[in-house]
Short mmCIF file of C-alpha atoms in Angstrom, two decimals:
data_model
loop_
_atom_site.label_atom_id
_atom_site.label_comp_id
_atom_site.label_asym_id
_atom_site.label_seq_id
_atom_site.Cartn_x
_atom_site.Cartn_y
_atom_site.Cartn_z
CA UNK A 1 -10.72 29.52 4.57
CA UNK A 2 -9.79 26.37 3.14
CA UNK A 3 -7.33 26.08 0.32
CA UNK A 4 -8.67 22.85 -1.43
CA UNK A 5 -12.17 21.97 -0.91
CA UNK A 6 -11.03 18.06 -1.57
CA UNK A 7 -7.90 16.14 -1.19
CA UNK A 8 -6.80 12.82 -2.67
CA UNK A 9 -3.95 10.78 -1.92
CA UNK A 10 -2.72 8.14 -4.01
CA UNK A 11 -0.58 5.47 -3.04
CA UNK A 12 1.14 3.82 -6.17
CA UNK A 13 2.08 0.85 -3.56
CA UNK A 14 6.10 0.32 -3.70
CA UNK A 15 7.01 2.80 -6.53
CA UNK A 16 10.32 3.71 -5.11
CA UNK A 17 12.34 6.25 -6.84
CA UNK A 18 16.28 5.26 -5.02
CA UNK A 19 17.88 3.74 -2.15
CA UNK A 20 17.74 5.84 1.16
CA UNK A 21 20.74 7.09 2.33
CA UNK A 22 20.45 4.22 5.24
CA UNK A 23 19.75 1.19 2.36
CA UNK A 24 22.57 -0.87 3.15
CA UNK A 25 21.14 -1.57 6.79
CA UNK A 26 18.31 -3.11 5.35
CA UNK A 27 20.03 -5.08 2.52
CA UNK A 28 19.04 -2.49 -0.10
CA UNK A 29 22.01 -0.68 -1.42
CA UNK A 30 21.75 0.06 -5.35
CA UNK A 31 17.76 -0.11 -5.49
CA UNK A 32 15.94 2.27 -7.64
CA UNK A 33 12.51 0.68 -8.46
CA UNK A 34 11.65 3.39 -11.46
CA UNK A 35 14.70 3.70 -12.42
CA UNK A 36 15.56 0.13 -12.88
CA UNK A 37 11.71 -0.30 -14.85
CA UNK A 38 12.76 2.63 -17.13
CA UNK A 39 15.84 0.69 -18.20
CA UNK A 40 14.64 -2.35 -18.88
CA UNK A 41 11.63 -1.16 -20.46
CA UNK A 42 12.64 1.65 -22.12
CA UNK A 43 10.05 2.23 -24.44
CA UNK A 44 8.15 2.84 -21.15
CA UNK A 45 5.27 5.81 -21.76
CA UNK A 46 3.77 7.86 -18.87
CA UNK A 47 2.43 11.17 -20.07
CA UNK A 48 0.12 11.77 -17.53
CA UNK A 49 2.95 11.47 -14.86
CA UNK A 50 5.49 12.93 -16.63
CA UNK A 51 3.06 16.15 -16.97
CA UNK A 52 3.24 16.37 -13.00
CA UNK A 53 6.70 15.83 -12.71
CA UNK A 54 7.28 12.33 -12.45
CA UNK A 55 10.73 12.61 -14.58
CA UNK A 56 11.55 15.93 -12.85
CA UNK A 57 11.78 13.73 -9.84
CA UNK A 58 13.58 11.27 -11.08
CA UNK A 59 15.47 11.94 -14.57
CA UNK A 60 14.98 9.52 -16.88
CA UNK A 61 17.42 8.08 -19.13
CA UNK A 62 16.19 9.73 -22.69
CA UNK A 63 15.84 13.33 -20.65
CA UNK A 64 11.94 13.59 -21.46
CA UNK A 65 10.81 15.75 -18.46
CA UNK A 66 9.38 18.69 -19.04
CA UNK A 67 11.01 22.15 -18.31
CA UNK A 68 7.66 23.69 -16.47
CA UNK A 69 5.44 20.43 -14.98
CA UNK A 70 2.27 21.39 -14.54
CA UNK A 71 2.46 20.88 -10.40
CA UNK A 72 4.94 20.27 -7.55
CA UNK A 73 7.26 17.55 -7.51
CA UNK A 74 9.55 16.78 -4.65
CA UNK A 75 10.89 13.32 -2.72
CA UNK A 76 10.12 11.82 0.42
CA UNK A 77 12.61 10.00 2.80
CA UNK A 78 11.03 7.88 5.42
CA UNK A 79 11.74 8.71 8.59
CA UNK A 80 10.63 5.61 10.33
CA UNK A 81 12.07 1.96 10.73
CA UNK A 82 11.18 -0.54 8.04
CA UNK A 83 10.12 -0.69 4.51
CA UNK A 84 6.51 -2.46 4.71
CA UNK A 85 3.41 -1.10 3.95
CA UNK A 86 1.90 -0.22 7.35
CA UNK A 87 5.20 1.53 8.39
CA UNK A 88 5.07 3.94 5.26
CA UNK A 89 1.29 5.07 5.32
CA UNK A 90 0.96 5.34 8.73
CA UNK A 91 3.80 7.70 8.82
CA UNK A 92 2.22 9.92 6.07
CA UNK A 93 -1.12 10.38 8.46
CA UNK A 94 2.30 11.54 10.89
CA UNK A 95 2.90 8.21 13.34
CA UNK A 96 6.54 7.53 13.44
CA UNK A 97 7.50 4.03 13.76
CA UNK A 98 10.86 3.40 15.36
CA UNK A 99 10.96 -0.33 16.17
CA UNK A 100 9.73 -3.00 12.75
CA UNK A 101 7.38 -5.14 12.68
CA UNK A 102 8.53 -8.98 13.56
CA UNK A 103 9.02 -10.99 10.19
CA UNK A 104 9.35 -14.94 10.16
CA UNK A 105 10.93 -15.29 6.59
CA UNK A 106 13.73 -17.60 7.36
CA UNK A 107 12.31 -19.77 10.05
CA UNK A 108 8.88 -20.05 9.91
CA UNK A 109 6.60 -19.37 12.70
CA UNK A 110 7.88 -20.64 15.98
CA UNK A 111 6.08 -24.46 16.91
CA UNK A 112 4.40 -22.95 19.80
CA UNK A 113 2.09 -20.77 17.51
CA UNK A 114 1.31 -23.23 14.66
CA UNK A 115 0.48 -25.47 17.87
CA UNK A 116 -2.43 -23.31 19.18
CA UNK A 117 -3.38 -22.21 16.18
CA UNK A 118 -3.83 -26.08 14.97
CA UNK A 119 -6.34 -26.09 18.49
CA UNK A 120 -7.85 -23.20 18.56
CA UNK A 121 -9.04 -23.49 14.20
CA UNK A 122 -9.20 -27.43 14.44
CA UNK A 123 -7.71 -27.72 11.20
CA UNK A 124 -3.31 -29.13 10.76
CA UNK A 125 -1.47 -26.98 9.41
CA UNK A 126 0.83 -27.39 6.29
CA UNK A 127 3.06 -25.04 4.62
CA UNK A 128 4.73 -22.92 7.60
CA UNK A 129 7.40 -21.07 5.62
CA UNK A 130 8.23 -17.95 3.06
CA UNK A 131 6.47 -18.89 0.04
CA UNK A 132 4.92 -16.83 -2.82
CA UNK A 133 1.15 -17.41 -2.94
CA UNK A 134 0.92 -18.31 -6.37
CA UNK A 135 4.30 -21.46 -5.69
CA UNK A 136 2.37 -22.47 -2.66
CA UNK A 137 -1.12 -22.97 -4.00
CA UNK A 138 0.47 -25.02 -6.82
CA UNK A 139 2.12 -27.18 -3.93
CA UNK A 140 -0.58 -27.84 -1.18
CA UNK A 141 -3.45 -26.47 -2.77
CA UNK A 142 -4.66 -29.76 -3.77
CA UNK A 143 -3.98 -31.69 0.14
CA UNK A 144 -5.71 -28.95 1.85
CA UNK A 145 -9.01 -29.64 -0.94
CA UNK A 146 -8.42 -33.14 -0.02
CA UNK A 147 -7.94 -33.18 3.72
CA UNK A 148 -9.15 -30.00 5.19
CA UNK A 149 -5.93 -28.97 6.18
CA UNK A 150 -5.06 -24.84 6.68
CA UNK A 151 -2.04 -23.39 4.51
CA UNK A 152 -0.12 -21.14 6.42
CA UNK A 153 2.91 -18.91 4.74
CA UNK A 154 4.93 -16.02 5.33
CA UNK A 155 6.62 -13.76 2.90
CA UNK A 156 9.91 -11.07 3.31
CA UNK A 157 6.98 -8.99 4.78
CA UNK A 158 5.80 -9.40 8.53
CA UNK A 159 2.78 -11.04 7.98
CA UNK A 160 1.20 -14.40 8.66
CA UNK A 161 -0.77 -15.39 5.27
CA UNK A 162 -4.02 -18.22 5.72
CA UNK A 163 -4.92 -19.85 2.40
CA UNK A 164 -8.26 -21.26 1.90
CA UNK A 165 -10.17 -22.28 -1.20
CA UNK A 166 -13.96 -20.82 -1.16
CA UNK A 167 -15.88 -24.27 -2.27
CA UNK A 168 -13.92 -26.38 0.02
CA UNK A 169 -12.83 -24.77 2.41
CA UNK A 170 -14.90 -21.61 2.68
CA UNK A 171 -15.16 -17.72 3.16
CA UNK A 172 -16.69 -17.70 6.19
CA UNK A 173 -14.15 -20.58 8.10
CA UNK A 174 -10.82 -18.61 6.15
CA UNK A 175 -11.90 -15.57 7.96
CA UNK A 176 -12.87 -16.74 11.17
CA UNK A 177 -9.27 -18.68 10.96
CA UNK A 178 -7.45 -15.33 10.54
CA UNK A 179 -9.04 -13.83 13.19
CA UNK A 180 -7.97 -16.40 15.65
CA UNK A 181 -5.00 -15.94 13.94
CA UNK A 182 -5.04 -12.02 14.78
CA UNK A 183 -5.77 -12.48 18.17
CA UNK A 184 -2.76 -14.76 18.71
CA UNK A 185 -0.28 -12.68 16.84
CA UNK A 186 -0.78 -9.62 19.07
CA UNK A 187 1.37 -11.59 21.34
CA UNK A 188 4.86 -9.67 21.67
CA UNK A 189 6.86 -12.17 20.66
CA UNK A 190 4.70 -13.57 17.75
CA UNK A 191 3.10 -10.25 16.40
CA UNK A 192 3.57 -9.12 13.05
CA UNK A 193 1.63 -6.62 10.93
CA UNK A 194 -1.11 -7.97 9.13
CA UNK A 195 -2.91 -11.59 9.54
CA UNK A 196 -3.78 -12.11 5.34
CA UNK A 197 -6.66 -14.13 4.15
CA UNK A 198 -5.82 -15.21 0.91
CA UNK A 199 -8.76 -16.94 -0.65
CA UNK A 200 -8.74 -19.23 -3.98
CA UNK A 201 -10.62 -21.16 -6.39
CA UNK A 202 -10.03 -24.26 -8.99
CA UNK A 203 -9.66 -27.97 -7.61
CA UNK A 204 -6.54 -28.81 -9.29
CA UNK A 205 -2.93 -27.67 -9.91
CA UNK A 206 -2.32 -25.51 -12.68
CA UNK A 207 -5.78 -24.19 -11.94
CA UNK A 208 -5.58 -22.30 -9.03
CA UNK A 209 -6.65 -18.12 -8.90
CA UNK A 210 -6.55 -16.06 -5.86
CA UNK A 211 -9.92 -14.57 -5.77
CA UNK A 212 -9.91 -10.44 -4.67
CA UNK A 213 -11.84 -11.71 -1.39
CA UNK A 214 -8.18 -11.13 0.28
CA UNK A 215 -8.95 -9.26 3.69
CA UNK A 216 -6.58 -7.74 5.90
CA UNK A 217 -6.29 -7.84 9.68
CA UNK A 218 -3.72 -5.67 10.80
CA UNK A 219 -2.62 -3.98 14.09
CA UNK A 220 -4.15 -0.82 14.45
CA UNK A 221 -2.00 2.21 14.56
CA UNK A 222 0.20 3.23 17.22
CA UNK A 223 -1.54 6.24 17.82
CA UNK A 224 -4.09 8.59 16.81
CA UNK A 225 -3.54 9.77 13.18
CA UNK A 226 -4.41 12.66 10.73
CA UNK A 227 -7.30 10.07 10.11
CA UNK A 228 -8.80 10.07 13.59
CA UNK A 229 -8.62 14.00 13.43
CA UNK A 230 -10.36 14.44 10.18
CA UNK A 231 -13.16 12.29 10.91
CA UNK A 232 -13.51 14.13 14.51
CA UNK A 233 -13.82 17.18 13.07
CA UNK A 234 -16.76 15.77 10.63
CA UNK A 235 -15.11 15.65 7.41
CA UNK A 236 -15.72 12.76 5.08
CA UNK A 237 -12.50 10.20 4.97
CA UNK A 238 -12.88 8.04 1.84
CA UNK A 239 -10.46 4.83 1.28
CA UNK A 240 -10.37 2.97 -1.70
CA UNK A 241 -8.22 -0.45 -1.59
CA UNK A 242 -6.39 -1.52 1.46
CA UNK A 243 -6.57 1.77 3.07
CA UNK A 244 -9.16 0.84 5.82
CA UNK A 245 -7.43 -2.83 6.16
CA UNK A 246 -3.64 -0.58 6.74
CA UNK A 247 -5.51 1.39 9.19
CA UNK A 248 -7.70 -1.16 11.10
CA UNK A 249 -10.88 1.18 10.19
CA UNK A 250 -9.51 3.67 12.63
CA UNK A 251 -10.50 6.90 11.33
CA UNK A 252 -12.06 5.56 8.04
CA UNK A 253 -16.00 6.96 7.24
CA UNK A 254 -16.76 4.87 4.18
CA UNK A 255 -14.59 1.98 2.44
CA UNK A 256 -14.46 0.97 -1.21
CA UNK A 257 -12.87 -2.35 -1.96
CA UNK A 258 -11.01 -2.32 -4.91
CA UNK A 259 -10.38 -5.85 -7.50
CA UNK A 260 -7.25 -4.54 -9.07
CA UNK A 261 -5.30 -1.08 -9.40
CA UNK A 262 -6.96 -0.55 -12.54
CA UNK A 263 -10.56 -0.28 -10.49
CA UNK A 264 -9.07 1.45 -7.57
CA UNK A 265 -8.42 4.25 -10.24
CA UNK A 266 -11.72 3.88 -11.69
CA UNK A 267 -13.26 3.79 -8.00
CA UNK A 268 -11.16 7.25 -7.54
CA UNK A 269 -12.33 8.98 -10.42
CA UNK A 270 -16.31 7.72 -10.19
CA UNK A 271 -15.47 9.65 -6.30
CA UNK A 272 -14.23 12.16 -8.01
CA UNK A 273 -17.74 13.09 -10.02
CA UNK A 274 -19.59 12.82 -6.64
CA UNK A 275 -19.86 16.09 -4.07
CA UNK A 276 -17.79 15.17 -0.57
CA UNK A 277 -15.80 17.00 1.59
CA UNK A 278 -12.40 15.98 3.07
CA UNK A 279 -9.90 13.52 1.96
CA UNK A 280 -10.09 10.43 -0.44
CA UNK A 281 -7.12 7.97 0.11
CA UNK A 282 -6.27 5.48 -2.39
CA UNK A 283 -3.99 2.33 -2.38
CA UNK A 284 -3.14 0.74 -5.47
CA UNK A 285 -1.53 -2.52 -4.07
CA UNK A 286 -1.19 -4.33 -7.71
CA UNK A 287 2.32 -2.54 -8.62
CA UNK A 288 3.72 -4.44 -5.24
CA UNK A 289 1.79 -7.51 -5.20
CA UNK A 290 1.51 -8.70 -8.74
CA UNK A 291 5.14 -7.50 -10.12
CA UNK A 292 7.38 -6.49 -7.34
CA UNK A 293 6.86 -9.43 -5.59
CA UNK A 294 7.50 -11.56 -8.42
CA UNK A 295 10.35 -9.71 -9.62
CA UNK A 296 8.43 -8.54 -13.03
CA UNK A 297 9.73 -4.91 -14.38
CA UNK A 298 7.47 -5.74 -17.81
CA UNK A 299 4.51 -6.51 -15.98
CA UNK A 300 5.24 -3.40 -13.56
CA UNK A 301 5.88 -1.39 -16.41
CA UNK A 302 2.67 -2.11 -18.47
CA UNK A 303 0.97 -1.56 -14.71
CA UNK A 304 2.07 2.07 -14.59
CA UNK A 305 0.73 2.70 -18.09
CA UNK A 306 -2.33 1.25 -17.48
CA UNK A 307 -2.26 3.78 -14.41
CA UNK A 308 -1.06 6.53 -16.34
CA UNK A 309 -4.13 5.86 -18.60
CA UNK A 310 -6.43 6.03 -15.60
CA UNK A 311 -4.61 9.19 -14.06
CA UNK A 312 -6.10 11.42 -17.08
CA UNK A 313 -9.49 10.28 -16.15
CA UNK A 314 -9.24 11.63 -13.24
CA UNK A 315 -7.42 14.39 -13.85
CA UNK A 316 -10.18 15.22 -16.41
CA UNK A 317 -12.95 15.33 -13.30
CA UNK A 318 -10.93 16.88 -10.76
CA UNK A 319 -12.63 19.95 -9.93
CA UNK A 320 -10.73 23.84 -9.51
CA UNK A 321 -10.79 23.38 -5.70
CA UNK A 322 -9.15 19.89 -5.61
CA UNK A 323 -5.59 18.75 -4.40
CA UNK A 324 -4.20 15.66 -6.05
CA UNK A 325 -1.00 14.15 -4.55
CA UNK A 326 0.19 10.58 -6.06
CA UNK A 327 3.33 9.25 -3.82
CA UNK A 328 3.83 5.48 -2.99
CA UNK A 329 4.80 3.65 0.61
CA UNK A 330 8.09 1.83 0.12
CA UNK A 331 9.99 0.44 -2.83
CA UNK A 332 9.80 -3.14 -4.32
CA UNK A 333 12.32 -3.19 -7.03
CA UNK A 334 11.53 -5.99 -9.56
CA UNK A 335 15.42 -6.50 -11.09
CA UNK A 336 16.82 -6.47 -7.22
CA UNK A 337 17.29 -9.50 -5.90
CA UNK A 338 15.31 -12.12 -3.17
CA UNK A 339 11.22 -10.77 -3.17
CA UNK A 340 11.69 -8.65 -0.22
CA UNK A 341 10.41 -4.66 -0.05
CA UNK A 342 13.72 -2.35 -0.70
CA UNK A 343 14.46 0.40 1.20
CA UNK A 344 13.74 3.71 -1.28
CA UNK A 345 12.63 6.93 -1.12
CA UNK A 346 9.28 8.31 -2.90
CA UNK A 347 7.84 10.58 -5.56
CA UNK A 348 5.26 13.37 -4.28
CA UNK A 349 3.86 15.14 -6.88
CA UNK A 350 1.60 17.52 -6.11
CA UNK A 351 -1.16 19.19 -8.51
CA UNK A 352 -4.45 20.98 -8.69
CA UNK A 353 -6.35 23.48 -11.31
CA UNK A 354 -6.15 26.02 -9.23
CA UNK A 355 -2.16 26.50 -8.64
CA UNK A 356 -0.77 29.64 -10.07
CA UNK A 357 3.13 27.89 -9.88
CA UNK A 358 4.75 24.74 -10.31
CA UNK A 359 8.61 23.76 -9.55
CA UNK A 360 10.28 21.76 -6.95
CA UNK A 361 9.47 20.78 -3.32
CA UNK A 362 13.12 19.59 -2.72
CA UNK A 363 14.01 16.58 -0.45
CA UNK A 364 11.89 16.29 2.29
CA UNK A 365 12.60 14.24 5.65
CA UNK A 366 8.90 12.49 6.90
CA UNK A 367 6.59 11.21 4.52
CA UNK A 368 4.62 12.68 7.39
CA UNK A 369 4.35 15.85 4.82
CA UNK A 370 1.07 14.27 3.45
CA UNK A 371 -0.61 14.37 6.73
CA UNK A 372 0.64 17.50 7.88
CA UNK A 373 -0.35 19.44 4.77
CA UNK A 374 -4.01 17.71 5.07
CA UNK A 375 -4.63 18.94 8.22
CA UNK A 376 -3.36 22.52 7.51
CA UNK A 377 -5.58 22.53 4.57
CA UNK A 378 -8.66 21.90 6.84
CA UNK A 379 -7.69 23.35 9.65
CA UNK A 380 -7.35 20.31 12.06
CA UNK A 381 -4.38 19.82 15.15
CA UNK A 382 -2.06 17.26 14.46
CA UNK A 383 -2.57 14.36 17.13
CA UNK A 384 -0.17 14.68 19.91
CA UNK A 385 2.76 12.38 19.58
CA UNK A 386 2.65 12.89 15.52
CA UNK A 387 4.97 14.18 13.30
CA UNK A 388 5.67 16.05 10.02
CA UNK A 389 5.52 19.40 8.80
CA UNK A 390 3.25 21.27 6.27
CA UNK A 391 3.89 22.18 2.77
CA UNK A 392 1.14 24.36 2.05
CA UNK A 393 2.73 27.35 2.32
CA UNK A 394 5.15 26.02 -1.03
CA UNK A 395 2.35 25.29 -2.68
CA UNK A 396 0.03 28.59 -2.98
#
């Protein structure tokens, strides 16, 4: 029989709890995303995480954690190469990732591509360089309203971002511009992750919001994941957020867009009160987007309390038979410096009603654990190729 009727996943997106033993290869050494929030904000207040473990994971300064959580804690080292977002949840459905993605961060994309990309959209492009979204709208927003011109940007991640405001420039001509823009980038030597559409409103500097219209065109996986095998065996795979965008749709049987963090929890939880059977994955993208990004541990820490909030929602409809594991996908350490990802390990904490014990799940070397322990739970092979190893047998 099954052990958990119901599984959900959720990704707080770049809560890193410490630099990986291998940091200093990508830049990293000295990061600790939590622990550098908790210092600078230390009247920081998570209950609802603190309950599972949260501090057991990762001490906190003023010693709050409590002697007997009420789940499993443990951390995750990522076995794979890189520190982006696809690299980190693909290897929890088990596909390890040895070569990273290509990033353009200190060049811009090579003449070549902006030059058939120019043909193929019809539309000159401006911009062509690491920017954040926000400091580029605020600089070409207003020529590409004025001459129909396409803002193209890159960040520390490997992605090729398209700007385009929705009254001007339209919807419907951003996204048929990033998927030209897709179909290009699949080249070797030009592919990166994810193609972003990044869509905006106002007609004047000063003015300018990014609208949550953003859609994501990224490779699909590698392989065949924990995903693909879930849904082939008929059980119901729910994502909420970017989830479906991470995984190209590939093994995704309904999709809930999500405007913020704070609705992706509320998405979760409305799930939650509604009869399925299989997993619900959840990525919460706003920790990593709005304040890691921009370097913000006050705005990251009131994110996590807003979260925290949320979490005991859920918690409260979580039924006897349900697994809940929160864990996150890289770190993004707001007092580090540049606006890159940083290399980190992860929190898994691990919880349901129905668990007799609580305590500590150690180190562990995959995030690939989260897939594994899925399929166990349901009874589904691991796709050949795939890695990681189970942990329901800690967790009885």
């Amino acid at each position: 029989m099954e052990r958990f009727h119901r599984i959900f996943v959720i990704v707080l997106d770049s809560l890193g709890i410490g630099a990986m033993e291998d940091a200093a290869l990508f830049g990293d050494e000295g990061a600790d995303t939590l622990g550098h929030i908790a210092e600078t904000v230390p009247e920081l207040t998570l209950p609802n995480l603190a309950k599972l473990g949260i501090w057991n994971v990762h001490p906190s300064a003023d010693g709050s954690a409590p002697e007997q959580p009420a789940g499993y804690y443990g951390v995750l080292k990522e076995r794979s190469s890189g520190k982006d977002t696809m690299t980190g949840h693909w290897e929890m459905m088990g596909i390890y990732t040895t070569k990273p993605f290509k990033t353009f961060t200190e060049t811009g994309f090579p003449d070549d591509l902006i030059k058939e990309l120019e043909e193929r959209t019809g539309h000159k492009i401006i911009g062509n360089k690491s920017a954040s979204g926000t400091e580029i709208l605020e600089e070409l927003g207003e020529e590409e309203i004025a001459t129909g011109h396409m803002i193209v940007y890159t960040s520390a991640d490997s992605v090729l971002q398209i700007c385009g405001n929705e009254e001007t420039f339209g919807l419907e001509e951003l996204y048929r511009c990033c998927e030209i823009a897709r179909e290009l980038t699949m080249k070797e030597e030009w592919k990166v992750g994810r193609v972003i559409a990044r869509p905006y409103v106002g007609r004047k500097k000063g003015e300018f919001v990014r609208t949550s219209n953003r859609h994501d065109y990224a490779v699909k996986p590698s392989g065949p994941t924990v995903l693909d095998a879930l849904k082939h065996a008929g059980y119901d795979v729910i994502s909420i957020g970017k989830i479906k965008d991470i995984f190209a749709g590939e093994g995704i049987t309904k999709a809930y867009k999500s405007q913020s963090s704070v609705h992706g929890m509320e998405q979760a939880a409305e799930v939650a009160e509604r009869d399925f059977h299989g997993l619900c994955f959840v990525n919460l993208v706003d920790f990593d987007a709005l304040w890691g990004h921009r370097r913000n541990p006050e705005g990251y820490a009131a994110e996590l309390e807003h979260f925290d909030k949320k979490l005991g929602r859920l918690l409260d409809v979580l039924r006897e038979d349900d697994l809940l594991m929160i864990t996150a996908d890289h770190g993004n350490d707001p007092t580090y410096k540049g606006t890159d990802h940083t290399r980190e390990k992860v929190p898994l904490l691990v919880y349901s009603q129905s668990l007799e014990g609580s305590g500590s799940l150690g180190e562990q070397d995959t995030f690939a654990v989260i897939g594994a322990t899925i399929a166990e739970n349901f009874h589904v092979e691991m796709p050949e190729g795939t890695i990681g190893h189970s942990l329901i047998s800690f967790i009885e």
